[in-house]
XYZ file of C-alpha atoms in Angstrom:
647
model
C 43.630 -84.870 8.678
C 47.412 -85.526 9.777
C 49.885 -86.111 12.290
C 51.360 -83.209 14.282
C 55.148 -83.734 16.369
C 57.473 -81.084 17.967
C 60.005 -80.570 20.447
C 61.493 -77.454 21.987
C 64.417 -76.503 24.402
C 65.670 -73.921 26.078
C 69.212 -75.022 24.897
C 69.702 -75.641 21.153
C 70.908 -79.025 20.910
C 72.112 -81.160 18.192
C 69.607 -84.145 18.632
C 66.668 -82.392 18.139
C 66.371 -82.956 14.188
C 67.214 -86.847 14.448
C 64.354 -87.482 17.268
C 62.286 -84.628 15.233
C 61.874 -86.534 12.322
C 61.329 -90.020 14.213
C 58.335 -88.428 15.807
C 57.186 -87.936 12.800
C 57.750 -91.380 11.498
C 56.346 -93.149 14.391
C 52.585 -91.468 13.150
C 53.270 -92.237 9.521
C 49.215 -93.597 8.990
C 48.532 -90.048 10.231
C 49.658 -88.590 7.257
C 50.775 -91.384 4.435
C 50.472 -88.575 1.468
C 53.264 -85.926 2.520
C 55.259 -84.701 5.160
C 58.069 -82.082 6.428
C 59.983 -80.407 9.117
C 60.963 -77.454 10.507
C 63.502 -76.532 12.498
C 64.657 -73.050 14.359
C 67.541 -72.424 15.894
C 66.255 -69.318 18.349
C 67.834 -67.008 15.962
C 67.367 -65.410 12.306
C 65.363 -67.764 9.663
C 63.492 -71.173 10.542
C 64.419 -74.316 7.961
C 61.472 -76.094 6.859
C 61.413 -79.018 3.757
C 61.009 -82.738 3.433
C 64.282 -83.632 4.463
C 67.025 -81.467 6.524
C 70.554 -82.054 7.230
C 70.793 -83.334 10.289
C 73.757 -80.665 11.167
C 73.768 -77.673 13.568
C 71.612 -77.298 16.939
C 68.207 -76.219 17.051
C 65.525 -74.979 19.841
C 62.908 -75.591 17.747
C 61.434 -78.826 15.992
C 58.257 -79.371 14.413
C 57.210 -82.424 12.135
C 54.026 -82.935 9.894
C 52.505 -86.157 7.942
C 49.896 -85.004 5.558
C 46.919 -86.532 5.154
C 45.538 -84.598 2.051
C 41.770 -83.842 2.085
C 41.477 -79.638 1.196
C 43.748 -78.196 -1.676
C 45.687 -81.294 -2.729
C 48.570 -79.053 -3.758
C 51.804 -77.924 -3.067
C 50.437 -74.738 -1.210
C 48.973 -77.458 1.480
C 52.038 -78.577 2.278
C 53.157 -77.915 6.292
C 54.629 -76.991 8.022
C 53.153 -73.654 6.690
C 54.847 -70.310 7.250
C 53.476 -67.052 7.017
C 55.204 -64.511 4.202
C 57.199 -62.774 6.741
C 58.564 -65.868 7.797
C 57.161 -64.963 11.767
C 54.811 -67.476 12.016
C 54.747 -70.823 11.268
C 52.680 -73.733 12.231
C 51.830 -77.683 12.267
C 48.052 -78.337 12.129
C 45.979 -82.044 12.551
C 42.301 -81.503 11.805
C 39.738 -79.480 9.596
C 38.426 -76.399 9.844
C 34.958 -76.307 8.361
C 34.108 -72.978 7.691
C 36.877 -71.789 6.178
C 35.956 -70.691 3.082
C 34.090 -68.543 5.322
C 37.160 -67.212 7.520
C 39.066 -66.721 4.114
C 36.485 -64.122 3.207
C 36.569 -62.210 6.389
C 40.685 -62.197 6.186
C 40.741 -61.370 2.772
C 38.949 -57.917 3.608
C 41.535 -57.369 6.050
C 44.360 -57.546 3.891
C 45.620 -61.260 4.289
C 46.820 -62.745 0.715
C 46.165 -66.398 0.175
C 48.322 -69.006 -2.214
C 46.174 -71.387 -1.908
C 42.971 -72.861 -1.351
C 43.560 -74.776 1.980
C 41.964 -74.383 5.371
C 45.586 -74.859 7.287
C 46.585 -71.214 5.549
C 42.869 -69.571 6.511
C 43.832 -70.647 10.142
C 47.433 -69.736 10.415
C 46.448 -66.165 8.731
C 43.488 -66.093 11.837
C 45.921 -66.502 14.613
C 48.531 -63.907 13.047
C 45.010 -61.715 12.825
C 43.860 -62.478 16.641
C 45.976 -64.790 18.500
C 44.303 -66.998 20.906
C 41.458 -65.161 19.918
C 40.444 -66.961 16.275
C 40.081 -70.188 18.533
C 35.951 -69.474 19.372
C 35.683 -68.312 16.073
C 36.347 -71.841 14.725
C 33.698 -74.883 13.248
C 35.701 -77.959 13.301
C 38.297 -79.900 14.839
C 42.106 -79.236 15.562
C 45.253 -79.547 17.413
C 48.165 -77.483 16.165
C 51.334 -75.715 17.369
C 51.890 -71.993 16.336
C 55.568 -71.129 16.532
C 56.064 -67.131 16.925
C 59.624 -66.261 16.011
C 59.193 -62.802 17.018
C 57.816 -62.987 20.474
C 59.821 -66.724 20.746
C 56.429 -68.543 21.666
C 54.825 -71.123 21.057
C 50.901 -71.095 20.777
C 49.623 -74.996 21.306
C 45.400 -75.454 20.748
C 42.477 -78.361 21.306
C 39.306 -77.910 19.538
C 36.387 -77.298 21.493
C 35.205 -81.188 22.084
C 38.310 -83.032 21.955
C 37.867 -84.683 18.610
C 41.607 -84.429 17.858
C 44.297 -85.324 19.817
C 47.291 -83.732 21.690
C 49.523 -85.402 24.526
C 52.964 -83.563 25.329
C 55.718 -84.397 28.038
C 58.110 -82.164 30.008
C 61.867 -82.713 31.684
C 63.811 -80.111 32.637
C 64.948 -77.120 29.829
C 62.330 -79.339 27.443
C 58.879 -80.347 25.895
C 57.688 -81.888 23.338
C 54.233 -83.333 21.949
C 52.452 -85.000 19.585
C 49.311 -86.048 18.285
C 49.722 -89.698 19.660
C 51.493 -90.830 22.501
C 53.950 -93.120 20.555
C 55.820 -90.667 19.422
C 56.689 -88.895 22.334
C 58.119 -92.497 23.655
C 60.645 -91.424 20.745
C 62.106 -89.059 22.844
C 65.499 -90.175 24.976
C 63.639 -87.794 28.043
C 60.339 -89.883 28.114
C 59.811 -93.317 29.498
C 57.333 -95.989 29.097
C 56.877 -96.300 32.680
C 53.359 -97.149 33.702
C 50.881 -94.694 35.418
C 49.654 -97.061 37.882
C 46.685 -94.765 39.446
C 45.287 -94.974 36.053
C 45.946 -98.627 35.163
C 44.050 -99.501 38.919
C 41.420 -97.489 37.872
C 41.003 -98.760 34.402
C 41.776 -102.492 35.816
C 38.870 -101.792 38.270
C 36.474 -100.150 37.066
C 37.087 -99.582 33.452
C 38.228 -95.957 33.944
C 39.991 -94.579 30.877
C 41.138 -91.044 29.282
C 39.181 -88.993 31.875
C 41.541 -86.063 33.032
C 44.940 -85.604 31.826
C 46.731 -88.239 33.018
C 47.498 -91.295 30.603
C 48.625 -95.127 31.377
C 52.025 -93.214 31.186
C 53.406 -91.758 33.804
C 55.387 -89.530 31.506
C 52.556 -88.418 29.374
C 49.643 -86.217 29.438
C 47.000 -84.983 27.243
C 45.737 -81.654 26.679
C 42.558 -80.700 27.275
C 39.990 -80.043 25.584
C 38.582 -76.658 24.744
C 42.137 -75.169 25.982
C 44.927 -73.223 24.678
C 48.469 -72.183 25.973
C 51.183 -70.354 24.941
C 54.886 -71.686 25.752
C 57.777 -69.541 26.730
C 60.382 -70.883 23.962
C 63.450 -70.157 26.776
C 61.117 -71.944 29.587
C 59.323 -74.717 27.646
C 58.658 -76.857 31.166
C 57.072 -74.236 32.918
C 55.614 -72.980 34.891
C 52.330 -72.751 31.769
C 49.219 -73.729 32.320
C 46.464 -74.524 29.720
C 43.826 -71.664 29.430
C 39.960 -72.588 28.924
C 38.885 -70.429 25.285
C 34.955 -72.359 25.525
C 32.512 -73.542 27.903
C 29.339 -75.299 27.655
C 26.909 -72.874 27.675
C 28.873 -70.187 25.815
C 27.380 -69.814 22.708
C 24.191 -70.255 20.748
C 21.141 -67.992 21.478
C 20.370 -67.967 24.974
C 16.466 -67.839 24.698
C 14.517 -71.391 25.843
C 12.098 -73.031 23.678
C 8.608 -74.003 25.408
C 7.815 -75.961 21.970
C 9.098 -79.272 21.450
C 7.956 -78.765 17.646
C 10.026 -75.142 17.339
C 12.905 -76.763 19.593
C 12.911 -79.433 16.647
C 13.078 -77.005 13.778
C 15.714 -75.180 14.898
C 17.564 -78.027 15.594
C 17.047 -79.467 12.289
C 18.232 -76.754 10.746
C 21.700 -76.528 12.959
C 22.233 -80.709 12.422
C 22.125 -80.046 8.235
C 23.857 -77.544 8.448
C 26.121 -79.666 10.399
C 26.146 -81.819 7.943
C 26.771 -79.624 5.039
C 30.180 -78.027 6.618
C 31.240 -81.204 7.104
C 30.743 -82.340 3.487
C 33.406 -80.144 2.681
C 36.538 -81.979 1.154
C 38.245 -82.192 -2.201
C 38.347 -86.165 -1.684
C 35.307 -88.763 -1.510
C 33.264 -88.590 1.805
C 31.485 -91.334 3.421
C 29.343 -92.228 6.166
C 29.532 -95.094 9.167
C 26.322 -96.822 9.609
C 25.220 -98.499 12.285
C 20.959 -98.640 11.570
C 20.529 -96.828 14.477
C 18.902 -92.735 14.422
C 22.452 -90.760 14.744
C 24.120 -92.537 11.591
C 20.836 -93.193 9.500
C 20.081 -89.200 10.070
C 23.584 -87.920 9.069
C 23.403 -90.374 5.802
C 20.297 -89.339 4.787
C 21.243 -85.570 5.996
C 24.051 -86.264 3.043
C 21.646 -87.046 0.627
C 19.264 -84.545 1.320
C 22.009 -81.912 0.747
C 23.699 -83.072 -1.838
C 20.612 -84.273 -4.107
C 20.748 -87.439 -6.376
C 23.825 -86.747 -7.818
C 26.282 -87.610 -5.431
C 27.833 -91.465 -4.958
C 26.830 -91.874 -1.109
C 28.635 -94.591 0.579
C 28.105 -95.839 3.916
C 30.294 -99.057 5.590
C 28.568 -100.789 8.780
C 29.423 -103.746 10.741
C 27.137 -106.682 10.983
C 27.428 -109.153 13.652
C 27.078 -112.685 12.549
C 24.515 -112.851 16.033
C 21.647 -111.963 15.199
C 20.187 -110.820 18.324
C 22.746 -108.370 18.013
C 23.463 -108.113 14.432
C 21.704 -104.399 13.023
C 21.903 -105.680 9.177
C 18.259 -105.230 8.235
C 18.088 -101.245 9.700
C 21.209 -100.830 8.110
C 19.221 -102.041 4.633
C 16.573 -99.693 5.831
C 18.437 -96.550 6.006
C 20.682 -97.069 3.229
C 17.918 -97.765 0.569
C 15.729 -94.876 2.082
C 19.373 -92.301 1.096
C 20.003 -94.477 -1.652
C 23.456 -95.480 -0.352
C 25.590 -98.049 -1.305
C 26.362 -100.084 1.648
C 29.374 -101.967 2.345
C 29.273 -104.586 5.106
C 32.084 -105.942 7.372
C 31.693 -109.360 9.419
C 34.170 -110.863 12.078
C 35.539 -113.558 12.558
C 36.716 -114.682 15.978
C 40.332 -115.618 14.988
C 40.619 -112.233 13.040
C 40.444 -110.669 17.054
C 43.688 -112.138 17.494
C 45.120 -111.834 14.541
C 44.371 -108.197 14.479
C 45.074 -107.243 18.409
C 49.268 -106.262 18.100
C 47.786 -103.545 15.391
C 45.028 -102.524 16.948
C 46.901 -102.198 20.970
C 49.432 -100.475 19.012
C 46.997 -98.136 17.243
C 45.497 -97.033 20.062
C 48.425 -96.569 22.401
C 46.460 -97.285 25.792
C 44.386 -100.021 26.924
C 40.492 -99.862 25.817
C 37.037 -100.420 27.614
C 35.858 -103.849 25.339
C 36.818 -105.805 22.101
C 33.952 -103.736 20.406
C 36.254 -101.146 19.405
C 37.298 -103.738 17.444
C 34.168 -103.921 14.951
C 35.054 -100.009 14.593
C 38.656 -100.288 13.663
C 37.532 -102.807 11.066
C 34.841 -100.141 9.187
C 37.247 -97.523 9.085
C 39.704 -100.511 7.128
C 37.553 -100.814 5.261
C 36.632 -97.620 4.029
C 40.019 -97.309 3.248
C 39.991 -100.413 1.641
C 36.922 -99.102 -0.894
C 38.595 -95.322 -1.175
C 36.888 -93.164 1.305
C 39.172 -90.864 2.658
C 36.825 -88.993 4.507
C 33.965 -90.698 6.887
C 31.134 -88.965 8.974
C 30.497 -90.191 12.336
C 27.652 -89.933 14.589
C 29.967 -89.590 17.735
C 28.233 -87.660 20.745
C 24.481 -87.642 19.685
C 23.861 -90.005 22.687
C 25.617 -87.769 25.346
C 23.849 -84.974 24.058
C 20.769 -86.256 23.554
C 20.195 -88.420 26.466
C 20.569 -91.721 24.332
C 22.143 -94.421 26.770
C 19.224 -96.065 28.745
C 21.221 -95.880 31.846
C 20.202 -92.000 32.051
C 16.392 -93.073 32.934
C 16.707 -93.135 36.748
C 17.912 -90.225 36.305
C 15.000 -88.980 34.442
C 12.682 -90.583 36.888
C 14.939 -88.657 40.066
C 13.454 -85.654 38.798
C 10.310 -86.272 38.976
C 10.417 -87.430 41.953
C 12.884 -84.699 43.176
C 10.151 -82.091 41.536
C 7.455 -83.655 43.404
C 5.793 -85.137 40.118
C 4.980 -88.404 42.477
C 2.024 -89.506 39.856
C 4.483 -89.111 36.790
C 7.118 -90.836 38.433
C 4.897 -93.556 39.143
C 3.596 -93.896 35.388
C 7.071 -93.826 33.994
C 8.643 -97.019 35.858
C 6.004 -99.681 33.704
C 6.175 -97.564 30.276
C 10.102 -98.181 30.519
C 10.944 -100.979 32.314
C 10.187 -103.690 29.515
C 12.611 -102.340 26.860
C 15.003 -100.546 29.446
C 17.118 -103.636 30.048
C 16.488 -103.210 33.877
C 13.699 -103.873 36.534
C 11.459 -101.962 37.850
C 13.219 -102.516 41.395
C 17.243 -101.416 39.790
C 15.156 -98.535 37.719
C 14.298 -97.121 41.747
C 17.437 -98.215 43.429
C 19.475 -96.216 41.299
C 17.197 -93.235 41.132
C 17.136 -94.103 44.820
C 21.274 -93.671 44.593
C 20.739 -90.101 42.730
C 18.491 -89.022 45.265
C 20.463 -89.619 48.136
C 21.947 -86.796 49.774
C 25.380 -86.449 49.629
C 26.747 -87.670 53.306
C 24.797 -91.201 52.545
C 27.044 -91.831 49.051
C 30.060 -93.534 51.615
C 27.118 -95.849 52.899
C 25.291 -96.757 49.289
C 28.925 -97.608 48.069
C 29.265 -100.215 52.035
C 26.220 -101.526 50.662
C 26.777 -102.345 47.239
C 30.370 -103.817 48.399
C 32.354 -101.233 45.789
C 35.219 -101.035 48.900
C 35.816 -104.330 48.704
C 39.288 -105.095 46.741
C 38.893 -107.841 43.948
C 40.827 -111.250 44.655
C 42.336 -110.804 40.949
C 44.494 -107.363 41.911
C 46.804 -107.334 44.446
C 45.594 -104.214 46.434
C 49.110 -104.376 48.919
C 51.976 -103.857 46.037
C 49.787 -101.399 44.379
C 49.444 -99.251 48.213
C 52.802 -99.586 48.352
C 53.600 -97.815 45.872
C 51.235 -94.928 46.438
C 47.855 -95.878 44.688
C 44.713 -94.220 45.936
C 43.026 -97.794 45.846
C 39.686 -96.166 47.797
C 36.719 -96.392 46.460
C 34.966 -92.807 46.548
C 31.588 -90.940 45.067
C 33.956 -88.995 43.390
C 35.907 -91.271 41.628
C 32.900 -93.072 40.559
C 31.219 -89.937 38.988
C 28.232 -89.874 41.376
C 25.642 -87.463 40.212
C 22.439 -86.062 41.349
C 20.542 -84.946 38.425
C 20.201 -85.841 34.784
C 21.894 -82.643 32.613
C 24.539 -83.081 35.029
C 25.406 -86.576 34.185
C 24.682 -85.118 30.368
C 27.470 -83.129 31.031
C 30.153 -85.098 32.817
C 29.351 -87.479 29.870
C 30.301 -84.806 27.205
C 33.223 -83.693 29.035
C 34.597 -85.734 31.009
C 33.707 -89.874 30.899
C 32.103 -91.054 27.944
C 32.367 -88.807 25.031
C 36.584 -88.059 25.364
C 37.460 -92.141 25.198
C 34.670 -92.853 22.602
C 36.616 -89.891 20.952
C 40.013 -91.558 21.471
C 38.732 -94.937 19.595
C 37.560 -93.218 16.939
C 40.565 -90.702 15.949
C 42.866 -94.049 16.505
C 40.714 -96.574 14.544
C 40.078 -94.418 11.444
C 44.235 -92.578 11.755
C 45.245 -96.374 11.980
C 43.830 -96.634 8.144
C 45.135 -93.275 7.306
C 40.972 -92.005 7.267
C 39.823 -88.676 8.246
C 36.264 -89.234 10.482
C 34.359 -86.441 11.380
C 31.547 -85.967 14.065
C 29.114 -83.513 12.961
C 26.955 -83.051 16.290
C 30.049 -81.868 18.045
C 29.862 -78.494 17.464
C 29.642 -75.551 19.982
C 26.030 -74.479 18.424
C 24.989 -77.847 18.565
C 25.645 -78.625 21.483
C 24.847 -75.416 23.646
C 21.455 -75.675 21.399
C 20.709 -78.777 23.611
C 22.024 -78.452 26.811
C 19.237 -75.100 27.130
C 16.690 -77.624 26.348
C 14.160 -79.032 29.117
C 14.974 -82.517 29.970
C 11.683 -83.571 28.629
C 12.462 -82.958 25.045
C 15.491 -85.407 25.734
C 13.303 -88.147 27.440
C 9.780 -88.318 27.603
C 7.146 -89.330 30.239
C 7.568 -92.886 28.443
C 11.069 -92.590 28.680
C 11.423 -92.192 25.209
C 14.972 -90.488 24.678
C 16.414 -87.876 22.276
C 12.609 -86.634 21.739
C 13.658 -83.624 20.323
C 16.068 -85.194 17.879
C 13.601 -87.968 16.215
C 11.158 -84.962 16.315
C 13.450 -82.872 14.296
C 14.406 -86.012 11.395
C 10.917 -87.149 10.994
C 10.417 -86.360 7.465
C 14.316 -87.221 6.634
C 14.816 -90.439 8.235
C 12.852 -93.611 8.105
C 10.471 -94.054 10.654
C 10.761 -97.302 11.828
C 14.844 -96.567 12.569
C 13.202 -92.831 14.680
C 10.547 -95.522 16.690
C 13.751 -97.998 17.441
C 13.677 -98.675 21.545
C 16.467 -100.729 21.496
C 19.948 -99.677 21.190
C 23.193 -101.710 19.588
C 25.532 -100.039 17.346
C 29.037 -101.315 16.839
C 28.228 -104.708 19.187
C 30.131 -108.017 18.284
C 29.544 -111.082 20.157
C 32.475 -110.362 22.779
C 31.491 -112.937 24.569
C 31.717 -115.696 22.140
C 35.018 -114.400 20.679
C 36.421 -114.832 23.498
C 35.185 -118.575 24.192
C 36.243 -119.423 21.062
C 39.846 -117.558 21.587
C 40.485 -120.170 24.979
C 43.480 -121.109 24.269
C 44.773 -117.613 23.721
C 42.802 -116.122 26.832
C 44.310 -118.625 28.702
C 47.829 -118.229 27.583
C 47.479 -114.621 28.267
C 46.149 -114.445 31.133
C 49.019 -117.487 32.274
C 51.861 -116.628 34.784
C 54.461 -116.360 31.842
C 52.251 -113.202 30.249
C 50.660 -111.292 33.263
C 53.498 -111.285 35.422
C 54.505 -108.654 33.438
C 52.004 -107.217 35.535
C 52.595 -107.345 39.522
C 49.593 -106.248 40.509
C 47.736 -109.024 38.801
C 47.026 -112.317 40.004
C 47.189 -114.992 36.989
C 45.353 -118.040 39.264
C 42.437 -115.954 40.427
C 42.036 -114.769 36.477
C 42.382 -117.850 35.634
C 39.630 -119.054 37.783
C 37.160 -116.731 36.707
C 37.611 -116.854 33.266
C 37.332 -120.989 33.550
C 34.080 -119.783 35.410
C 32.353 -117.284 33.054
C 33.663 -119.617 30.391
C 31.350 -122.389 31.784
C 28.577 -119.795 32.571
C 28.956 -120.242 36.112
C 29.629 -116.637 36.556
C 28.497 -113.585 34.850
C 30.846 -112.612 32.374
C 31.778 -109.103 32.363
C 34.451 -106.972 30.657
C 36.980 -107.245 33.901
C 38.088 -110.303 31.634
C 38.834 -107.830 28.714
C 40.694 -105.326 30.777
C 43.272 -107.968 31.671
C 43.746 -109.534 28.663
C 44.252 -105.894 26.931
C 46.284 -104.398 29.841
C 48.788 -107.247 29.636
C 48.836 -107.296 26.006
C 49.503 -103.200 26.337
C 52.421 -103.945 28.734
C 54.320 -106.513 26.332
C 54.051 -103.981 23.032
C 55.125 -100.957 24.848
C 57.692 -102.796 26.743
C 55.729 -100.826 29.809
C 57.768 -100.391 32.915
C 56.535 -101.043 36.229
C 59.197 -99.932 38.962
């Protein structure tokens, strides 16, 4: 919905308007409709407007761009105070079921101006505190100032769908909902977090934890709140858990697959129909594939024939990759008009400056690219709004890599005879062999004191000839290759989990808030609710994959009389998948420029010859290509926009 900014200190200080309001200007796209500031100077009456003489010292500085979706109006406008003038707050996100909320606070004597969810949720947290934060459907980051107790309350939704980074020096913090604005600040530095650029260099690590490529800057987790001591703002504070997996929903199992499905069915539209609410046009992304085709047709079946339902997908001009024709397929089954983006490979290049600089840290492949190009445009056809279907394969058990898992436990349950039928039923459309199906189940069976020897084996120790292992030592990177660090896992709902939490969903989520924010679009993920979610996770694993290794059973169970049937029967899997490969062939004489000893210098612990080699190589097909080629190419393209520092 916007773009949130703030700094406090535990000395007032003159600065703090000027750097205030650049914050704020440095996520314009956040918020292109409005904006405003606040500032408090510890004592009697915070000032809040559009514009604020820059005189006098404050404590206190909050900044807002609006991004106008619910209540269009004047009484939207933040930040928002409460009457008494205790309270006031800066909010990025949407809170779904607030018409709900309103209703409850309305009984308990909270008036309303307006219609907009950003009052319903400042009057909760006067009402409860910390305590309104499980009571929430939707997605948020905000900061709660509280003048009275000199406070200040900062929040993450449940999932991580909206962003939050902050920085601390001494007597100071400040944060923001990207990490270019906190480079605003005098006190923060673009120095690099090298840990995390060797892992991401290496193995393609990225936002797991809350370290960033900064060394400066960290992100706030998920699912976490944690109130700041206005006269201590660096600590010590630590961020509190409000949510776990597993905390809500009704605890009771299903033994049906068929009742598992109608219950879910039920939660997913409903899903669906919370996020529908806006007071600006809503569309959908469409890939083709089951989690997009069901929450466009989820759209229609809720809102009946009389809404104008517009979808935007990405077609690849491959077409062993492109999804075109089940893009047709679900969009005339919902009765959608469909708008279609192609690529060319010079546009990559054309568009990389914007889209580094959009997403602040370097990025796992150039398909984030065909993403950042739906979301322009939707913008570019007026949808303000788009639905997403972000997180249906970690909770659903969607990536094929998750079937030697499935296979582990049958094997670990002593299910020899299933385990045996299900390597043939999936092997032909799994995209590996029979053999790598049992060597990694093998890897998931292993006991824990053989992981050191699987990873000898497989030669993961081994430092590549491309990174130069000694500078990076030197300066204190962990360059050790552990289970740990690689995520090892033993069992299927636990790699479910680490997926949701920690790896896969929280960078997926950082594309998607950057790509969409980048054209001033609001996406939303309806599977990523609490209910949802917890709904699932009690599940059996084999109403995620079947004995035939067909995965999210329970979901294509639960949309078979919504969605087309063909899409629910699809085996393969593609979504947002350009030709990276190609692109990149074609874009030689940039690649090569980049990757020359002019450009990564810039990065020490890089060697441009041995790049250069293996590019020439994978070029030519005489190597496998793989994404190591991306990493470099974006990681040295990173270091040149943000002017990154390497010590």
């Amino acid at each position: 919905m916007c773009g949130i900014a703030g700094c406090v200190v535990s000395t007032p200080s003159p600065w703090i308007a000027g750097v205030v309001d650049a914050m704020g200007e440095s996520i314009v796209h956040r918020g292109p409709d409005d904006h405003g500031v606040l500032l408090w100077d510890g004592q009697g009456s915070a000032r809040s407007g559009r514009a604020l003489p820059a005189e006098g010292a404050a404590t206190v500085g909050l900044a807002h761009r609006r991004l106008s979706i619910i209540d269009l109006s004047e009484t939207g406008w933040q930040p928002m105070s409460t009457a008494d003038g205790r309270y006031h707050i800066v909010y990025n996100g949407e809170i779904y079921n607030y018409i709900e909320l309103r209703e409850e606070l309305l009984k308990r004597g909270h008036p309303f101006r307006g219609e907009s969810d950003t009052e319903v949720l400042l009057a909760a947290c006067a009402e409860w505190g910390a305590g309104a934060l499980p009571r929430f459907v939707g997605m948020f980051a905000f900061a709660l100032l509280d003048t009275a107790e000199r406070r200040l309350l900062l929040a993450r939704d449940f999932m991580g769908v909206k962003p939050l980074y902050y920085a601390t020096w001494p007597g100071g913090l400040a944060f923001a909902s990207e990490i270019k604005a906190l480079l605003e600040l005098p006190t923060v530095s673009a120095k690099a977090n090298l840990q995390s650029l060797h892992d991401y260099l290496r193995y393609g690590s990225v936002d797991q934890g809350r370290e960033t490529m900064f060394a400066d800057v960290e992100q706030f987790p998920a699912a976490h709140y944690a109130w700041i001591d206005l006269d201590r703002p660096d600590g010590p504070w630590s961020p509190e858990r409000y949510w776990a997996l597993g905390d809500t929903g009704d605890a009771a199992r299903h033994d049906s697959l068929e009742s598992a499905a109608e219950e879910l069915r039920d939660i997913f539209l409903d899903n669906v129909r919370l996020h529908m609410r806006s007071d600006v046009p809503v569309g959908s992304a469409l890939s083709g594939g089951i989690d997009s085709s069901s929450i466009v047709a989820g759209v229609r079946a809720l809102g009946g024939s009389a809404i104008d339902l517009q979808a935007v997908g990405y077609v690849a001009d491959d077409p062993r990759i492109s999804e075109e024709r089940w893009i047709d397929l679900a969009a005339d089954a919902a009765g959608a008009r469909v708008h279609k983006v192609s690529i060319a490979p010079d546009e990559l290049e054309q568009d990389l400056k914007g889209l580094i600089r959009a997403q602040d840290e370097p990025f796992g492949s150039a398909s984030i690219y065909a993403q950042y190009r739906v979301f322009r445009m939707a913008a570019e056809r007026g949808l303000k709004v788009m639905l997403d279907g972000q997180g249906a394969d970690e909770i659903f058990a969607g990536y094929m890599t998750l079937l030697p898992y499935r296979w582990a436990g049958h094997v670990r349950a002593g299910a020899l005879w299933r385990a045996a039928r299900f390597l043939p039923a999936v092997a032909p459309y799994s995209g590996m062999s029979t053999r790598r199906l049992v060597l990694r189940g093998a890897g998931a069976l292993a006991p824990t004191p053989l992981h050191p020897l699987l990873l000898r084996l497989t030669k993961l120790r081994a430092m590549p000839q491309w990174m130069d292992g000694a500078w990076l030592k030197r300066r204190g990177v962990d360059t050790k290759v552990s289970p740990a660090r690689l995520g090892h896992r033993r069992d299927l709902r636990s790699v479910l989990d680490v997926a949701l939490l920690d790896r896969s969903l929280p960078q997926l989520l950082r594309y998607e808030d950057r790509n969409s924010m980048a054209h001033s679009v609001e996406s939303r993920v309806p599977f990523l609710t609490p209910r949802l979610v917890d709904f699932v996770h009690r599940l059996p694993e084999s109403f995620l994959i079947d004995d035939r290794g067909l995965t999210k059973k329970v979901f294509r169970r639960a949309m078979r009389s919504t969605v087309p049937g063909p899409i629910l029967d699809r085996r393969d899997k593609i979504g947002f998948e350009p030709p990276q490969r190609t692109w990149l062939v074609v874009l030689d004489p940039w690649v090569r420029e980049t990757l020359s000893p002019a450009s990564a210098d810039r990065l020490p612990c890089l060697r441009s010859d041995e790049m250069i080699r293996h590019w020439e190589s994978a070029g030519a097909r005489q190597e496998r290509f793989d994404w190591t080629i991306w990493r470099w190419l974006n990681a040295i393209a990173w270091a040149k926009i943000y002017d990154v520092e390497f010590g």
